[in-house]
PDB file of C-alpha atoms in Angstrom:
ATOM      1  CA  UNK A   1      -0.468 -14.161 -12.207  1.00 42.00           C
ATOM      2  CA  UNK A   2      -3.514 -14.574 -14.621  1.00 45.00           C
ATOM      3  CA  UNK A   3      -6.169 -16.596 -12.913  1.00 46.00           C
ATOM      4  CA  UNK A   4      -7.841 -19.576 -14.976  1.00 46.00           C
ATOM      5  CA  UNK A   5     -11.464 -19.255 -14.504  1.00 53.00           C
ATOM      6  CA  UNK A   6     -14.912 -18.069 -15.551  1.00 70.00           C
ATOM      7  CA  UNK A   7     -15.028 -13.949 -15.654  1.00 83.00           C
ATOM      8  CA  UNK A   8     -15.458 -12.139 -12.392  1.00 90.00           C
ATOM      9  CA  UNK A   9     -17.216  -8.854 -11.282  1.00 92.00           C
ATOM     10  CA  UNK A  10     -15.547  -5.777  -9.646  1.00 92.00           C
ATOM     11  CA  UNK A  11     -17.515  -4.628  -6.222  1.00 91.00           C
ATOM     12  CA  UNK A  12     -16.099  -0.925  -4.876  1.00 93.00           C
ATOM     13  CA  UNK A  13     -17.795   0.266  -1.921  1.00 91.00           C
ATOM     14  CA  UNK A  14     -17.250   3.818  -1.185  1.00 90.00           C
ATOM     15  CA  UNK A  15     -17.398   4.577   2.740  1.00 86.00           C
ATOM     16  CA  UNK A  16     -16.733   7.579   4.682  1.00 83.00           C
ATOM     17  CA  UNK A  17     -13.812   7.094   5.458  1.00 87.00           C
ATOM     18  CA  UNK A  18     -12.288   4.230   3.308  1.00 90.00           C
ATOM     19  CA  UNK A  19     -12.799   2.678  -0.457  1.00 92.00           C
ATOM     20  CA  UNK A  20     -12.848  -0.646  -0.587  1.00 92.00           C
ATOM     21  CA  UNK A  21     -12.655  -3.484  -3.330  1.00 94.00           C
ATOM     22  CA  UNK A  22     -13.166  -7.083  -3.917  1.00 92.00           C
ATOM     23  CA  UNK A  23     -12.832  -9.189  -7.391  1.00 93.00           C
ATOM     24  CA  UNK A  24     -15.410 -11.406  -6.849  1.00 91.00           C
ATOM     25  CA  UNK A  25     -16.250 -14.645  -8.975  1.00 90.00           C
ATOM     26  CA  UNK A  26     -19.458 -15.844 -10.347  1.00 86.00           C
ATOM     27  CA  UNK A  27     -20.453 -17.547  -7.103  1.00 83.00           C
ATOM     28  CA  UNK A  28     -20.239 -14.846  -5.139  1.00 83.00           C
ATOM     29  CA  UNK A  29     -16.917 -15.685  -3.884  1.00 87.00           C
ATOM     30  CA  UNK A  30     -14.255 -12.994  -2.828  1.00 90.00           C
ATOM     31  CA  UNK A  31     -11.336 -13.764  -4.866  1.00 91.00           C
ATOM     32  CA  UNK A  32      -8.724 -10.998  -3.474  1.00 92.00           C
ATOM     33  CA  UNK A  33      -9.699  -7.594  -1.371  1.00 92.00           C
ATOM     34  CA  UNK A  34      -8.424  -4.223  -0.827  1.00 93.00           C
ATOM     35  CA  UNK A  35      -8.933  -1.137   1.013  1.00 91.00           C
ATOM     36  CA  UNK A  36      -7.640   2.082   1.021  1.00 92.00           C
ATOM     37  CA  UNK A  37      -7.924   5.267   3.783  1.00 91.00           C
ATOM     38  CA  UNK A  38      -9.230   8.024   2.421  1.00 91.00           C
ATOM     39  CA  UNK A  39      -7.261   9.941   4.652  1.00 86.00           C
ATOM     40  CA  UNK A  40      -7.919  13.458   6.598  1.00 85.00           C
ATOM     41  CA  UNK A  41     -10.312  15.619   4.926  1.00 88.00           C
ATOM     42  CA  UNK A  42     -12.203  13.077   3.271  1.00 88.00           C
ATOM     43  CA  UNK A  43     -15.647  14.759   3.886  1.00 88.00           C
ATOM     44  CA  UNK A  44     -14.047  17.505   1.004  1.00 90.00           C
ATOM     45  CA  UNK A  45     -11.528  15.412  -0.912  1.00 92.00           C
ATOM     46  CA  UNK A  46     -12.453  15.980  -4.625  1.00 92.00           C
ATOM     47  CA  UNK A  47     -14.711  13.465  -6.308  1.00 93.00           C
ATOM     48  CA  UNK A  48     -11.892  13.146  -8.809  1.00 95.00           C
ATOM     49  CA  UNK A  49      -9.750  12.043  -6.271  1.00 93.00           C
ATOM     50  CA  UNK A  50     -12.225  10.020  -4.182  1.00 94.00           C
ATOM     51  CA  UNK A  51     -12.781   8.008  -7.863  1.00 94.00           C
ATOM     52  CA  UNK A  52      -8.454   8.021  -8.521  1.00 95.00           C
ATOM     53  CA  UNK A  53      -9.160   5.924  -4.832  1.00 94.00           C
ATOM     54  CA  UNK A  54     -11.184   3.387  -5.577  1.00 95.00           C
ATOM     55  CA  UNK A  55      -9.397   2.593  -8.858  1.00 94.00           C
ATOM     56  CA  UNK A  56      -6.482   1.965  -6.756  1.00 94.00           C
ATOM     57  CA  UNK A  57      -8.319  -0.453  -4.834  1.00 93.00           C
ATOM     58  CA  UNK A  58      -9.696  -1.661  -7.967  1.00 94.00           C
ATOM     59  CA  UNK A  59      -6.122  -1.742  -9.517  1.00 94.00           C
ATOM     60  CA  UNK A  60      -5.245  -3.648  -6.409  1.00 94.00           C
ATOM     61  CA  UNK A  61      -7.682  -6.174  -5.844  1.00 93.00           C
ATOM     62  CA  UNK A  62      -7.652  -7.110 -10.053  1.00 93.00           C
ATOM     63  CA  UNK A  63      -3.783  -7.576  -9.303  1.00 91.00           C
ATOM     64  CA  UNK A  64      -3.265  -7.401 -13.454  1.00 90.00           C
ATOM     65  CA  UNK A  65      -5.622  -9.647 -14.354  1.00 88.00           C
ATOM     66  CA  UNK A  66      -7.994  -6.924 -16.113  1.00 91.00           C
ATOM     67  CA  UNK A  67      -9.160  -9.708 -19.007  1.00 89.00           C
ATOM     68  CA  UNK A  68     -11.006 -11.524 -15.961  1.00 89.00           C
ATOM     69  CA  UNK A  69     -13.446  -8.362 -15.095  1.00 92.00           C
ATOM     70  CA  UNK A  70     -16.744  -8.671 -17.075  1.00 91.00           C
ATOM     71  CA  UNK A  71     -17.663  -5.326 -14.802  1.00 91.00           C
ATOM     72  CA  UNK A  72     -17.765  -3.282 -11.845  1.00 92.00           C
ATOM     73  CA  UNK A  73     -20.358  -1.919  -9.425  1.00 90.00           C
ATOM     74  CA  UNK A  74     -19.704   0.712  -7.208  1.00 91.00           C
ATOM     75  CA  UNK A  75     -21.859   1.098  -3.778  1.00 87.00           C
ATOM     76  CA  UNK A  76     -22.219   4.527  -2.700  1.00 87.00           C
ATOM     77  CA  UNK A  77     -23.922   6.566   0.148  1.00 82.00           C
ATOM     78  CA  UNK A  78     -25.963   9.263  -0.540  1.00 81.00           C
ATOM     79  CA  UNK A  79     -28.959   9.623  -3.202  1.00 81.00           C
ATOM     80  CA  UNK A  80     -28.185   7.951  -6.365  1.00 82.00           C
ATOM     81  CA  UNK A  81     -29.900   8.848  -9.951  1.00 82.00           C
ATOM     82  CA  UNK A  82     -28.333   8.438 -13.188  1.00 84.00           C
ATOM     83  CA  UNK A  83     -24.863   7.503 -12.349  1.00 88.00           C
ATOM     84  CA  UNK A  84     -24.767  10.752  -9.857  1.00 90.00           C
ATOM     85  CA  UNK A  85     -24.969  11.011  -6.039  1.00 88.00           C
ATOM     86  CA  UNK A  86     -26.234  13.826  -4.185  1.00 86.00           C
ATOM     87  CA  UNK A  87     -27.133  14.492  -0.427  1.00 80.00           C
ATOM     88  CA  UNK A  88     -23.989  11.951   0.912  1.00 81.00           C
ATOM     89  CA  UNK A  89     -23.314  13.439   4.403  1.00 76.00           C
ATOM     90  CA  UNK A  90     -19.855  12.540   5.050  1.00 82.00           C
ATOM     91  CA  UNK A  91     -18.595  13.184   1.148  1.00 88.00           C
ATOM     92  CA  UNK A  92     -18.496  15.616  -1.441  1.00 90.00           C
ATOM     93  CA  UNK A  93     -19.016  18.293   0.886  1.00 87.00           C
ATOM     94  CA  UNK A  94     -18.922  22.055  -0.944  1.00 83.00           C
ATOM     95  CA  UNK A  95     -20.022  19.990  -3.896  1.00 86.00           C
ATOM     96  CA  UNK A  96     -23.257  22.076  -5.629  1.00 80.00           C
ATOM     97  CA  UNK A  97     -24.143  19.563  -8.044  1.00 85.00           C
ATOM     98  CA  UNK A  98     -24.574  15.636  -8.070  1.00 90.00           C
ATOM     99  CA  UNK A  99     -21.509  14.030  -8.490  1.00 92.00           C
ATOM    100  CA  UNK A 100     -21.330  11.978 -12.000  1.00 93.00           C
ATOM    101  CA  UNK A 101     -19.028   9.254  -9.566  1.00 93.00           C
ATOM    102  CA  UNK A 102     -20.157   6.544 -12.511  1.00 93.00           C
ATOM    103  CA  UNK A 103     -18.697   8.607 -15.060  1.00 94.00           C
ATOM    104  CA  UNK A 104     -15.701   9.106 -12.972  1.00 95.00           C
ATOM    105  CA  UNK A 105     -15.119   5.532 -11.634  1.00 94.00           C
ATOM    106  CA  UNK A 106     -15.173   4.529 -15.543  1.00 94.00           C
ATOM    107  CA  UNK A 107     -12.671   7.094 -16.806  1.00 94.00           C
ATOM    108  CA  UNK A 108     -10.449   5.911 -14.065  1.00 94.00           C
ATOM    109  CA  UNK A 109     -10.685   2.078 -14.385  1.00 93.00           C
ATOM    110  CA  UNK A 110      -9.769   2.719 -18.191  1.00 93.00           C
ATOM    111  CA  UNK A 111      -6.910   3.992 -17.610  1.00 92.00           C
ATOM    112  CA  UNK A 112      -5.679   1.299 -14.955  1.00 91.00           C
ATOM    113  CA  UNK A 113      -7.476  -1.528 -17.251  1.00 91.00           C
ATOM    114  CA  UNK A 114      -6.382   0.031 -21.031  1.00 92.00           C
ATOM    115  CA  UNK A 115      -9.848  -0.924 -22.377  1.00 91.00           C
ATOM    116  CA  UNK A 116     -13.036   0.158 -21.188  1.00 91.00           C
ATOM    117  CA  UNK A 117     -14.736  -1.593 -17.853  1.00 90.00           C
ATOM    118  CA  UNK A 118     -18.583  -1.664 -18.087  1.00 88.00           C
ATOM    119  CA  UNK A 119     -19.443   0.329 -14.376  1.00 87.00           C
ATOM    120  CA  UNK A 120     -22.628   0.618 -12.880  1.00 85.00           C
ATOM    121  CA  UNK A 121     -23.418   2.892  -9.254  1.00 85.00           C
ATOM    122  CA  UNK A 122     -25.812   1.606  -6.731  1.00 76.00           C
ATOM    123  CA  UNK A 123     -26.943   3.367  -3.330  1.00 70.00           C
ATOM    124  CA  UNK A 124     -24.960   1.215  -0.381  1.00 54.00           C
ATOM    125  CA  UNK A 125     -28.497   0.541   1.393  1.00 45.00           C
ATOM    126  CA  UNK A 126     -28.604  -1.784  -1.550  1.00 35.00           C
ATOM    127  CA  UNK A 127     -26.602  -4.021   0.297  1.00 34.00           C
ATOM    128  CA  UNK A 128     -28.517  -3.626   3.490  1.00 29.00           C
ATOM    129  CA  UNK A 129     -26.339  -1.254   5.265  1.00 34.00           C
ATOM    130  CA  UNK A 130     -27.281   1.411   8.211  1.00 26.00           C
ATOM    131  CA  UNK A 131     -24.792   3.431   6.953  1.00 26.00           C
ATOM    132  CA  UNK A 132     -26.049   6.038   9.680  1.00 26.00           C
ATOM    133  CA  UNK A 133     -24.631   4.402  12.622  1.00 27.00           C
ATOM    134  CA  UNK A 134     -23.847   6.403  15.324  1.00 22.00           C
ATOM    135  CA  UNK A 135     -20.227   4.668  16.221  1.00 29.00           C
ATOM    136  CA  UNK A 136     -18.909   1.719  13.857  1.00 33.00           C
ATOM    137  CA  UNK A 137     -15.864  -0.462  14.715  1.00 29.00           C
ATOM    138  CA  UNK A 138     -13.392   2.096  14.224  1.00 29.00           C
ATOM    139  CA  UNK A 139     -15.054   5.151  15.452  1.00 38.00           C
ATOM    140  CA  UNK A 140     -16.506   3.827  18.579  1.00 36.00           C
ATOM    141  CA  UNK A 141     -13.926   5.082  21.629  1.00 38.00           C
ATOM    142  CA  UNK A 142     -13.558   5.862  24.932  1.00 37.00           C
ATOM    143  CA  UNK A 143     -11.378   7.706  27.056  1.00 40.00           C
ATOM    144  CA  UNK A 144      -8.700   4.943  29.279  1.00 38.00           C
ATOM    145  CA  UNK A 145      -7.738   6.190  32.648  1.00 38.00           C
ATOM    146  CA  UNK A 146      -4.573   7.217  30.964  1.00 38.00           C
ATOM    147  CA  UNK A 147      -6.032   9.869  28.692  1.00 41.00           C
ATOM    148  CA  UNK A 148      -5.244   6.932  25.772  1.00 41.00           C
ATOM    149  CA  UNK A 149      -8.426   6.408  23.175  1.00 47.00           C
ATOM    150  CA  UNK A 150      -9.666   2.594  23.216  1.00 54.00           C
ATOM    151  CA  UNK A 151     -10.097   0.899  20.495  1.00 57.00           C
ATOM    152  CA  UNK A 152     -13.628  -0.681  19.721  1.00 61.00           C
ATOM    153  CA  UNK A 153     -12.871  -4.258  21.265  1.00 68.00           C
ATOM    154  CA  UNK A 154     -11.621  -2.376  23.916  1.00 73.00           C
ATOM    155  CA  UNK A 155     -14.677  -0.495  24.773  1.00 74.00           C
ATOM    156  CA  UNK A 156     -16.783  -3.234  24.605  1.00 78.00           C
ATOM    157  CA  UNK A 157     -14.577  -5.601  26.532  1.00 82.00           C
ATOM    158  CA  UNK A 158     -14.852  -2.972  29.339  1.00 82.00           C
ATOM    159  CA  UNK A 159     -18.413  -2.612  28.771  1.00 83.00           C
ATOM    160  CA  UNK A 160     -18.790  -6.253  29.908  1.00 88.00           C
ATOM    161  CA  UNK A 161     -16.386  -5.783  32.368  1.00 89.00           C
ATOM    162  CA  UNK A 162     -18.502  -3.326  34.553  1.00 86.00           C
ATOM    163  CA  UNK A 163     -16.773  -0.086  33.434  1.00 81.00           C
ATOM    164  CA  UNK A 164     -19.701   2.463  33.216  1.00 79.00           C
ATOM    165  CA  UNK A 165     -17.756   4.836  30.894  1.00 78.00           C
ATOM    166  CA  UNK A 166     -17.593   1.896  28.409  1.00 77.00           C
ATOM    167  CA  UNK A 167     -21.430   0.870  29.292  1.00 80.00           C
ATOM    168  CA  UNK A 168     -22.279   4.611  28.294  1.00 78.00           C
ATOM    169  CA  UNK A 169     -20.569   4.636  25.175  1.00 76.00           C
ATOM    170  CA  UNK A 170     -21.822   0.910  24.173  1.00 78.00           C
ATOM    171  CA  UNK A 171     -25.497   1.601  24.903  1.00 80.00           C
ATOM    172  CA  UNK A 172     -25.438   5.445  23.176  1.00 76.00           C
ATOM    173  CA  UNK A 173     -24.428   3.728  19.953  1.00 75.00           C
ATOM    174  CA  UNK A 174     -26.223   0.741  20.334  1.00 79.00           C
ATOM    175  CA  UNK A 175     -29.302   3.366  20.625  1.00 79.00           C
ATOM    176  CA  UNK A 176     -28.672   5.235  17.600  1.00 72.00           C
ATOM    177  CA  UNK A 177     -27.810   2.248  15.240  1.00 72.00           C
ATOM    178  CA  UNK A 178     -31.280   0.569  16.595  1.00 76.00           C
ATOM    179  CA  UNK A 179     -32.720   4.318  15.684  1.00 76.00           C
ATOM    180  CA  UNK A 180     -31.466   3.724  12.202  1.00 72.00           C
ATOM    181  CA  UNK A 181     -32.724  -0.022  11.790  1.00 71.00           C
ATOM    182  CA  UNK A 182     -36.162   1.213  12.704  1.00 73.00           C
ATOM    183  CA  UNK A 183     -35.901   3.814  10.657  1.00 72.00           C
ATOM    184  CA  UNK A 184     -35.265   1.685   7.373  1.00 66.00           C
ATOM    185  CA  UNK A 185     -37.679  -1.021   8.524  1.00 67.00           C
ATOM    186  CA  UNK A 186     -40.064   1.636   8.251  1.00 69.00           C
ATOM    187  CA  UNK A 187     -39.450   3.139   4.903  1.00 70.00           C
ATOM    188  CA  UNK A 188     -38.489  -0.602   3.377  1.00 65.00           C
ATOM    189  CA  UNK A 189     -40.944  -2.680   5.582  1.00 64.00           C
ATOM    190  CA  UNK A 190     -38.307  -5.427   5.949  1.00 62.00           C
ATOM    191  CA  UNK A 191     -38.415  -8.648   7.293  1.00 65.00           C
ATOM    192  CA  UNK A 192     -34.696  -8.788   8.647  1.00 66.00           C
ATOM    193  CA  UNK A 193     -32.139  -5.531   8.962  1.00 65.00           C
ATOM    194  CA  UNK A 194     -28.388  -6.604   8.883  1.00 64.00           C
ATOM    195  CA  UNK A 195     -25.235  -4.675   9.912  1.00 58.00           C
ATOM    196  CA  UNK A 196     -22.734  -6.311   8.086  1.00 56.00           C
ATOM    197  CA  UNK A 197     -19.165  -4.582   9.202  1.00 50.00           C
ATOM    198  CA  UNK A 198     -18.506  -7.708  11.467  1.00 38.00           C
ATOM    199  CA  UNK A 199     -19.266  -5.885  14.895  1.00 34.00           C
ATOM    200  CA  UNK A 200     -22.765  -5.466  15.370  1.00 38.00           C
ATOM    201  CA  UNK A 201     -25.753  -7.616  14.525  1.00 40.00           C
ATOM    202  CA  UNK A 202     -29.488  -5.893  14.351  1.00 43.00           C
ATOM    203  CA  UNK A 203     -32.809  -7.894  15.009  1.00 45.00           C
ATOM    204  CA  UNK A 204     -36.002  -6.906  12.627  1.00 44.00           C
ATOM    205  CA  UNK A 205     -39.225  -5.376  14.158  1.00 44.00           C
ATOM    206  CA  UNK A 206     -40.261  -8.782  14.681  1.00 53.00           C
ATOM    207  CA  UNK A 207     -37.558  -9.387  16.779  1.00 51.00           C
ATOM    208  CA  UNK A 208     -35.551 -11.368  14.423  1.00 51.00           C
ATOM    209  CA  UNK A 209     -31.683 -11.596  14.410  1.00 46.00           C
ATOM    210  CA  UNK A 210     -29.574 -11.810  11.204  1.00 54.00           C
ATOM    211  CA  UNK A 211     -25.290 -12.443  10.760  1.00 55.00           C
ATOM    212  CA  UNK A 212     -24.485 -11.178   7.192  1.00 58.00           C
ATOM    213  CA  UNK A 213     -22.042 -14.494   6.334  1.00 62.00           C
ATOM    214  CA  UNK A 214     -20.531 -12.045   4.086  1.00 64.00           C
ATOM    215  CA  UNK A 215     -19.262  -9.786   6.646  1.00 67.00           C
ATOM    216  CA  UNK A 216     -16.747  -6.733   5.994  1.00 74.00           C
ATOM    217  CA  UNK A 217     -16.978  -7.856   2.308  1.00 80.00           C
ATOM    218  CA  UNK A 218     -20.831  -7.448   2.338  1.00 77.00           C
ATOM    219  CA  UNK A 219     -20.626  -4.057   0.394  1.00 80.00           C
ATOM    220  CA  UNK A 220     -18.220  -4.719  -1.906  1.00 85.00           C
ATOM    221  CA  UNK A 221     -20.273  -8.449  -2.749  1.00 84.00           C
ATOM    222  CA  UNK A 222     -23.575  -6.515  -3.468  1.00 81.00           C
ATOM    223  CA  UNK A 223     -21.622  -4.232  -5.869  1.00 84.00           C
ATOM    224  CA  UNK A 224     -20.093  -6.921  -7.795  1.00 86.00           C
ATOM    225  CA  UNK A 225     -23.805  -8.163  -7.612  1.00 83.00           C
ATOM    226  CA  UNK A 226     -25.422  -5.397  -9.372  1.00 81.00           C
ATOM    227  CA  UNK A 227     -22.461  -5.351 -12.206  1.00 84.00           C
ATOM    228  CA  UNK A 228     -23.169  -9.050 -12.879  1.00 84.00           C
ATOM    229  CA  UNK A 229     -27.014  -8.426 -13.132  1.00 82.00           C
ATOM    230  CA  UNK A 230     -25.978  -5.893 -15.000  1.00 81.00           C
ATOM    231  CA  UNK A 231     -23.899  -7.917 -17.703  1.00 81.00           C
ATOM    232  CA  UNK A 232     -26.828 -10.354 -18.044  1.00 81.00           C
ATOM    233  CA  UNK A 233     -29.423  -7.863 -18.423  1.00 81.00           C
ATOM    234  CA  UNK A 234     -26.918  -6.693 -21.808  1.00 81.00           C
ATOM    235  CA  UNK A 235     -26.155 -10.223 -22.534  1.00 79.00           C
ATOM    236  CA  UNK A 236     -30.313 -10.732 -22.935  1.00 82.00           C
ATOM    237  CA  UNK A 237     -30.627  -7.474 -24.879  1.00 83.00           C
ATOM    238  CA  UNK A 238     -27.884  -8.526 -26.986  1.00 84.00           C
ATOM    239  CA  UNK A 239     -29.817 -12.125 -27.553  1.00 87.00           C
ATOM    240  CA  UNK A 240     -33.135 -10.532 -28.061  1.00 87.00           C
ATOM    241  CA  UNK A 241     -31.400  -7.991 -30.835  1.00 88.00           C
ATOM    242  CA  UNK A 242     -29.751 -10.816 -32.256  1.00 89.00           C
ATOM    243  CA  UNK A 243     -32.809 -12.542 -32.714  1.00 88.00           C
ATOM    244  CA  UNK A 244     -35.102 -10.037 -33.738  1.00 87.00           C
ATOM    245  CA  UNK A 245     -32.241  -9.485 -36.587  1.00 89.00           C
ATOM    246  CA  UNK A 246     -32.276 -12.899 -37.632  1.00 88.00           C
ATOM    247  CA  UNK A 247     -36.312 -13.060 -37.665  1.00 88.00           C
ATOM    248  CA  UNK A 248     -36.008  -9.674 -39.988  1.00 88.00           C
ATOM    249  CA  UNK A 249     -33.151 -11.183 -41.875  1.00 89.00           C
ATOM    250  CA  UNK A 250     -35.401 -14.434 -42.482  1.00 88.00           C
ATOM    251  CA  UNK A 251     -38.437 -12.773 -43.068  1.00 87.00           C
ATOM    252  CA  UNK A 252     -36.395 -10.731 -45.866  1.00 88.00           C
ATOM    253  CA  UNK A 253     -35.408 -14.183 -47.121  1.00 88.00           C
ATOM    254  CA  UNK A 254     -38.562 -15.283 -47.861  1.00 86.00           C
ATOM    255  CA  UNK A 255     -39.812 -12.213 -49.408  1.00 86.00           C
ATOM    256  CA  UNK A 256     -37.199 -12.225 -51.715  1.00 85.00           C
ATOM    257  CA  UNK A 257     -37.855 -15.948 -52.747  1.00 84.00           C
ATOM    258  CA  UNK A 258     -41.673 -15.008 -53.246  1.00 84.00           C
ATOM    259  CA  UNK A 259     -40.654 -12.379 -55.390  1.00 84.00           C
ATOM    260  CA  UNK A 260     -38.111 -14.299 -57.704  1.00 83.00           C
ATOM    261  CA  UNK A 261     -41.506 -17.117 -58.074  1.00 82.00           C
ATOM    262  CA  UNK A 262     -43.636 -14.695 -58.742  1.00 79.00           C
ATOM    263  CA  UNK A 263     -41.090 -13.252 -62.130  1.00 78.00           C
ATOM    264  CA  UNK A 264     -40.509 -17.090 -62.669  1.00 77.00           C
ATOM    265  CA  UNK A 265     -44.278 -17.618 -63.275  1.00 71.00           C
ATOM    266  CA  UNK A 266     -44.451 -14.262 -65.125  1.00 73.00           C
ATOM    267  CA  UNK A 267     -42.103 -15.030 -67.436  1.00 74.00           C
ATOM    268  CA  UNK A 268     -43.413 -18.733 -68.276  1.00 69.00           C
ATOM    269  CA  UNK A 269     -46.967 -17.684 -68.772  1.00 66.00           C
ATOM    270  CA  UNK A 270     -46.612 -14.168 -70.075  1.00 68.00           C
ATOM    271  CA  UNK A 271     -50.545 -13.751 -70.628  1.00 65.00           C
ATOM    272  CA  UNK A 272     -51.121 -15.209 -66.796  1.00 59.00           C
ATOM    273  CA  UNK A 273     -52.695 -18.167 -65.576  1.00 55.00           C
ATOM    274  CA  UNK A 274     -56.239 -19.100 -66.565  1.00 56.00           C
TER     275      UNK A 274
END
């Protein structure tokens, strides 16, 4: 099904252990979402095959409609420079040069799109993300009295229950995320810090307390952010080339015309004009 509206933006968020994708519109809206496991291994999964992933969420979350995506932004951790990452902790591991995941992404989304998809790569603390966290909503754990692992909600529901185990766990990752968020105040001097995977919520140095409204879709939104500013930074180069050719075009106009007067006037007063 082919969706009637104005063109939307591709947002693929590349996680440790998960790629995920949204089609979102112009507004900002998420139109459809998908995610994907990267599976065992992922720390050393190939970047060729960590890119074949998120084109499948891509492939996914499009849903056929390909003639809707004006472009794609993909949100990556690590150090990003060029359309290359470098220095991501929990990916591309054995990997002795950047990673050219732009390039990658792209050759991918051609094939699942049959025509080129304009892709642009962006560090995830873009989207204000402590991507450092200690435990996240499906890592955190504890052991049950059964030997069975607890889920997150679990763990915190004992937590409030009284269960010290659970207390441990809650306030050990509680301590390292708040690490992190005081660690990125400092480099970024921000205002507000956000964790935006749905479980946790940060204050500021100041004490301040944010909810991302965007939620688990935060990533992916910022992505498809940086794609669209992307498309209207090439849509102003395009107007700004456009006009500059027209201004040449007209200023070639008029040079012509002055020359054709000046011939006219030669050849009706041959001696010149006293």
């Amino acid at each position: 099904m082919t969706m009637n509206r104005a063109a939307c933006y591709l947002g693929l968020d590349l996680g440790a252990t998960n790629a995920k994708a949204a089609l979102v519109d112009d507004d900002g809206r998420v139109v459809r979402y998908a995610s994907l496991a990267l599976g065992p291994g992922a720390a050393r999964l190939a970047p060729e095959r960590v890119a074949a992933a998120l084109a499948s969420c891509a492939a996914t979350a499009v849903a056929g409609d390909w003639r809707a995506v004006a472009g794609c932004g993909v949100g990556s951790p690590g150090l990003v420079a060029g359309g290359a990452v470098a220095g991501a902790a929990n990916l591309f591991r054995g990997e002795a040069a950047p990673v050219p995941l732009r390039a990658l992404v792209a050759a991918e989304l051609r094939r699942a799109a049959g025509r080129r998809v304009a892709c642009d790569l962006v560090n995830e603390r873009a989207e204000a993300r402590v991507a450092a966290a200690y435990a996240d909503a499906r890592a955190a754990g504890a052991e049950g009295a059964r030997g069975a692992r607890a889920s997150c909600a679990e763990v915190f529901a004992r937590a409030a229950a009284g269960d010290a185990a659970a207390a441990a766990v809650v306030d050990d990752a509680a301590a390292h995320v708040a690490l992190g968020c005081l660690n990125l105040a400092r480099v970024l001097d921000c205002d507000v810090v956000v964790r935006a995977l749905g479980w946790t919520v940060l204050p500021s140095l100041d004490g301040r307390v944010a909810l991302a409204a965007a939620g688990p879709h935060a990533g992916c939104i910022g992505a498809a952010a940086v794609a669209r500013g992307a498309a209207a930074a090439a849509r102003r180069r395009r107007r700004r080339a456009g006009a500059a050719a027209l201004a040449a075009l007209a200023a070639a106009a008029a040079a012509a015309v002055a020359l054709r007067r000046q011939k006219s006037i030669r050849m009706l007063f041959p001696g010149g004009l006293r």
